[in-house]
Short mmCIF file of C-alpha atoms in Angstrom, two decimals:
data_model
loop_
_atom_site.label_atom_id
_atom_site.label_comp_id
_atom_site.label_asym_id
_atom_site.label_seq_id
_atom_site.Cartn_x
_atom_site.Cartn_y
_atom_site.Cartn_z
CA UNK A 1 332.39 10.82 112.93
CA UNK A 2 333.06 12.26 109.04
CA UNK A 3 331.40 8.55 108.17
CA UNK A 4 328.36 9.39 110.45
CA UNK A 5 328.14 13.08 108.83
CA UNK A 6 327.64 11.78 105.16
CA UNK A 7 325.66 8.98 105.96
CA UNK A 8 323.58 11.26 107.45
CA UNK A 9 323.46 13.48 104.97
CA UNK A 10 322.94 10.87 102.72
CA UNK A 11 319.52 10.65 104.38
CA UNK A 12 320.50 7.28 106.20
CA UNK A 13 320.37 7.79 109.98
CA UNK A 14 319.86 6.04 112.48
CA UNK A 15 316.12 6.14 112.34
CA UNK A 16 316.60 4.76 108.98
CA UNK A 17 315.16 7.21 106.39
CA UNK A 18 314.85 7.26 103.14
CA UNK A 19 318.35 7.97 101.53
CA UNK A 20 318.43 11.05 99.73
CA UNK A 21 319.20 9.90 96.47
CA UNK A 22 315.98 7.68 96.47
CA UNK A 23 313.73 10.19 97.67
CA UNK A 24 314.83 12.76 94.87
CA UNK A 25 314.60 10.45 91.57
CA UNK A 26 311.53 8.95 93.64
CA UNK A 27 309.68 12.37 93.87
CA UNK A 28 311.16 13.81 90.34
CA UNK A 29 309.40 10.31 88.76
CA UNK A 30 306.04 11.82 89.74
CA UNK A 31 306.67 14.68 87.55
CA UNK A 32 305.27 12.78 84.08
CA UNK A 33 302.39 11.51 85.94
CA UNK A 34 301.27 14.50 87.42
CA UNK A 35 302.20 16.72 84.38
CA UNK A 36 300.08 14.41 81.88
CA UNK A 37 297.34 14.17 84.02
CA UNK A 38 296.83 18.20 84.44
CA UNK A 39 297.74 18.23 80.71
CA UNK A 40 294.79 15.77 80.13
CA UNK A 41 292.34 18.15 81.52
CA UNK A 42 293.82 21.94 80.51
CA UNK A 43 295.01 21.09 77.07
CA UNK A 44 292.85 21.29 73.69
CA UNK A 45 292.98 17.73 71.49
CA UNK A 46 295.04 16.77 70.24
CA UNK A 47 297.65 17.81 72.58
CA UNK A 48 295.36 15.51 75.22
CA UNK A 49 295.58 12.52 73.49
CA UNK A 50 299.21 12.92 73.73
CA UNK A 51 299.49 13.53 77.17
CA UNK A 52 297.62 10.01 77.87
CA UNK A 53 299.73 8.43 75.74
CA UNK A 54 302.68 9.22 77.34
CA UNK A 55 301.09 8.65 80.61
CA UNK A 56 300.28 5.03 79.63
CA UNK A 57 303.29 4.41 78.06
CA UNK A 58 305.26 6.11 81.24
CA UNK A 59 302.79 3.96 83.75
CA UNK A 60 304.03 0.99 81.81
CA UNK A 61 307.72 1.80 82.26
CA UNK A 62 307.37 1.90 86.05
CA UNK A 63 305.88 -0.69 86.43
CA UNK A 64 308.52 -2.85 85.09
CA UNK A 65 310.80 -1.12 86.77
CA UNK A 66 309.03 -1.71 90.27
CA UNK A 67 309.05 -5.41 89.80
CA UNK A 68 312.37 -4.80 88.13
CA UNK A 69 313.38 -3.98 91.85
CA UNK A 70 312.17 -7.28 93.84
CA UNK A 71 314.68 -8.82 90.70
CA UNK A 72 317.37 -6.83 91.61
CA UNK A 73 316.76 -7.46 95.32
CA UNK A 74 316.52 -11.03 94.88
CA UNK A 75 320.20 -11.29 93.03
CA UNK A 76 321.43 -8.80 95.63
CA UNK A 77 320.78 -12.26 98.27
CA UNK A 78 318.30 -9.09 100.46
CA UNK A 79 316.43 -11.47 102.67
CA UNK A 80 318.28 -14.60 102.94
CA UNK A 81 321.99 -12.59 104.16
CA UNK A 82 323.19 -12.53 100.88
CA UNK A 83 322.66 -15.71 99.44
CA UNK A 84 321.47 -14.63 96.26
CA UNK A 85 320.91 -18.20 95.18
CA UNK A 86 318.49 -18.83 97.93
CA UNK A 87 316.89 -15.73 97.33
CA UNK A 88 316.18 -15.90 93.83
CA UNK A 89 312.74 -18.02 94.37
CA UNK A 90 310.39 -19.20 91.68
CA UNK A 91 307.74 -16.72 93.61
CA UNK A 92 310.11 -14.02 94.37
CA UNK A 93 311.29 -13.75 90.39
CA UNK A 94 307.94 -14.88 89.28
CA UNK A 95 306.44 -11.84 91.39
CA UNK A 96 309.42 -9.56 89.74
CA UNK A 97 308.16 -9.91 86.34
CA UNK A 98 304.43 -9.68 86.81
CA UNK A 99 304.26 -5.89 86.85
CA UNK A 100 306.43 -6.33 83.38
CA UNK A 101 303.89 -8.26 81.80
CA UNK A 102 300.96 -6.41 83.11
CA UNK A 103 302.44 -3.16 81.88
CA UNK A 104 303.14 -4.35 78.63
CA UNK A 105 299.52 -5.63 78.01
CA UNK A 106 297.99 -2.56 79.20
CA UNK A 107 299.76 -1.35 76.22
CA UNK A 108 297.44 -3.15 74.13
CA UNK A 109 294.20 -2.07 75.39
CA UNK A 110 291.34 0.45 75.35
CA UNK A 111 291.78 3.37 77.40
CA UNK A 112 289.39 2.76 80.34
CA UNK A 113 290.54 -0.51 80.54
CA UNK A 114 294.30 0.32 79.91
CA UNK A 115 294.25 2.97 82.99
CA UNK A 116 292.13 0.51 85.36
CA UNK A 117 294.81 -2.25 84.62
CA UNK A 118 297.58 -0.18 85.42
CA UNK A 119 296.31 1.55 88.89
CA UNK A 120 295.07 -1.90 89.89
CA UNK A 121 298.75 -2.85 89.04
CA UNK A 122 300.34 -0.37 91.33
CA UNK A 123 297.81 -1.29 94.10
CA UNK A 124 298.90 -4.86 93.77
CA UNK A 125 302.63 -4.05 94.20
CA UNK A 126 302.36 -1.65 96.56
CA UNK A 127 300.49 -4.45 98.18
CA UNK A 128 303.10 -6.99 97.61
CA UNK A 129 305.94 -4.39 98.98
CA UNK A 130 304.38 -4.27 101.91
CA UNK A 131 304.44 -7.86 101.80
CA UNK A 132 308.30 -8.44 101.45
CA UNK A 133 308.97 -5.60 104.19
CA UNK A 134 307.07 -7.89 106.32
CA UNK A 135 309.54 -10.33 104.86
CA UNK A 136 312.32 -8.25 105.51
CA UNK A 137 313.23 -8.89 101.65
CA UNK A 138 313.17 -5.19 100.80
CA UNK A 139 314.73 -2.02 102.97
CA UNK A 140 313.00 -1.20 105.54
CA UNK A 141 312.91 2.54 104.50
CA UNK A 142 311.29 1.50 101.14
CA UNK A 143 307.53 1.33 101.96
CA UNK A 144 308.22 4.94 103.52
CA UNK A 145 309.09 6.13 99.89
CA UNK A 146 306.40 3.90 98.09
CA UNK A 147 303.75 4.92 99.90
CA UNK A 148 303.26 8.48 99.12
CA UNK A 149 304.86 7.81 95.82
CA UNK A 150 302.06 5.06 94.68
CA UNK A 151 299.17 7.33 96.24
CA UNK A 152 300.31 10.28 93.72
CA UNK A 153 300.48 7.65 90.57
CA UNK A 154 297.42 5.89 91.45
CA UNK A 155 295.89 9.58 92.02
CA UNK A 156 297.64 10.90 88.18
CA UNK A 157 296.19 7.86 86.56
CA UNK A 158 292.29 8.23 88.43
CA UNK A 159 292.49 11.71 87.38
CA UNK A 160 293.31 10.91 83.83
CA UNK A 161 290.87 7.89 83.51
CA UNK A 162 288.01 10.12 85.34
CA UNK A 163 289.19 12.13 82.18
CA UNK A 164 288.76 9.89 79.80
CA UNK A 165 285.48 9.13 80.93
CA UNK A 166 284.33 12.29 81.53
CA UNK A 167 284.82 14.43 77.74
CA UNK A 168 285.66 13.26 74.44
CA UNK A 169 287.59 13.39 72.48
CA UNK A 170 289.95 11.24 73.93
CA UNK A 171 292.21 8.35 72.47
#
């Protein structure tokens, strides 16, 4: 029963929800993405400028991390019963490190097109979750945290490129 209790607690029932743990750090990532995009709009330059540079620099950073996930899934064997070997595919890695690279030349371009990279990039692996819970190579209480999560970044980053478009100056 005491097991029961704290996996329960844990936010792992039965019904299989998103653990705590994941939905907290999940949630509390939105906070740079939200924060720079309101700063985008209410703050004076050149404090703006600043806030989309961290917010493309930030976008970036998840991104590898989300395909950093499918990489760590992969070793973990999720999808194949363990067998990480069988698991780590030249499409499942390959798929892992896209985000990575996409992040890190969105780094290198112009604003407009360095915001519509990125929220096209989150579409796409939101997209491609969905995919491997289909698969059963991710938990199936993940696409019940990415979901709202990638409608809030994709939101964040639309708000700051409407911004960026809107009113200069702007980076």
């Amino acid at each position: 029963m005491a097991v029961n209790s704290g996996m329960h607690a844990q936010g792992r029932g039965a019904a299989g929800g998103v653990p705590l743990a994941a939905s907290v750090y999940g949630y509390a990532g939105l906070i740079p993405f939200v924060a720079c995009a309101v700063a985008a709009w209410l703050l004076a330059p050149p404090w703006n400028s600043y806030a989309f540079e961290f917010q493309i620099r930030y976008g970036a950073t998840i991104l590898s991390f989300l395909g950093a996930v499918h990489w760590g899934l992969a070793l973990a064997g999720t999808g194949t019963g363990g067998d990480a070997r069988a698991a780590c595919t030249w499409s499942r890695l390959g798929w892992s490190v896209a985000p990575a690279l996409v992040a890190w030349i969105s780094l290198l371009m112009y604003p407009v097109v360095a915001l519509t990279a990125q929220i096209l990039a989150f579409a796409a692996v939101f997209f491609g979750d969905v995919r491997a819970a289909r698969s059963g190579l991710v938990p199936a209480w993940y696409l019940r945290l990415r979901r709202p999560l990638t409608a809030i970044v994709i939101a964040s980053l639309g708000a700051m490129l409407l911004r960026v478009i809107w009113r200069a100056p702007m980076p």
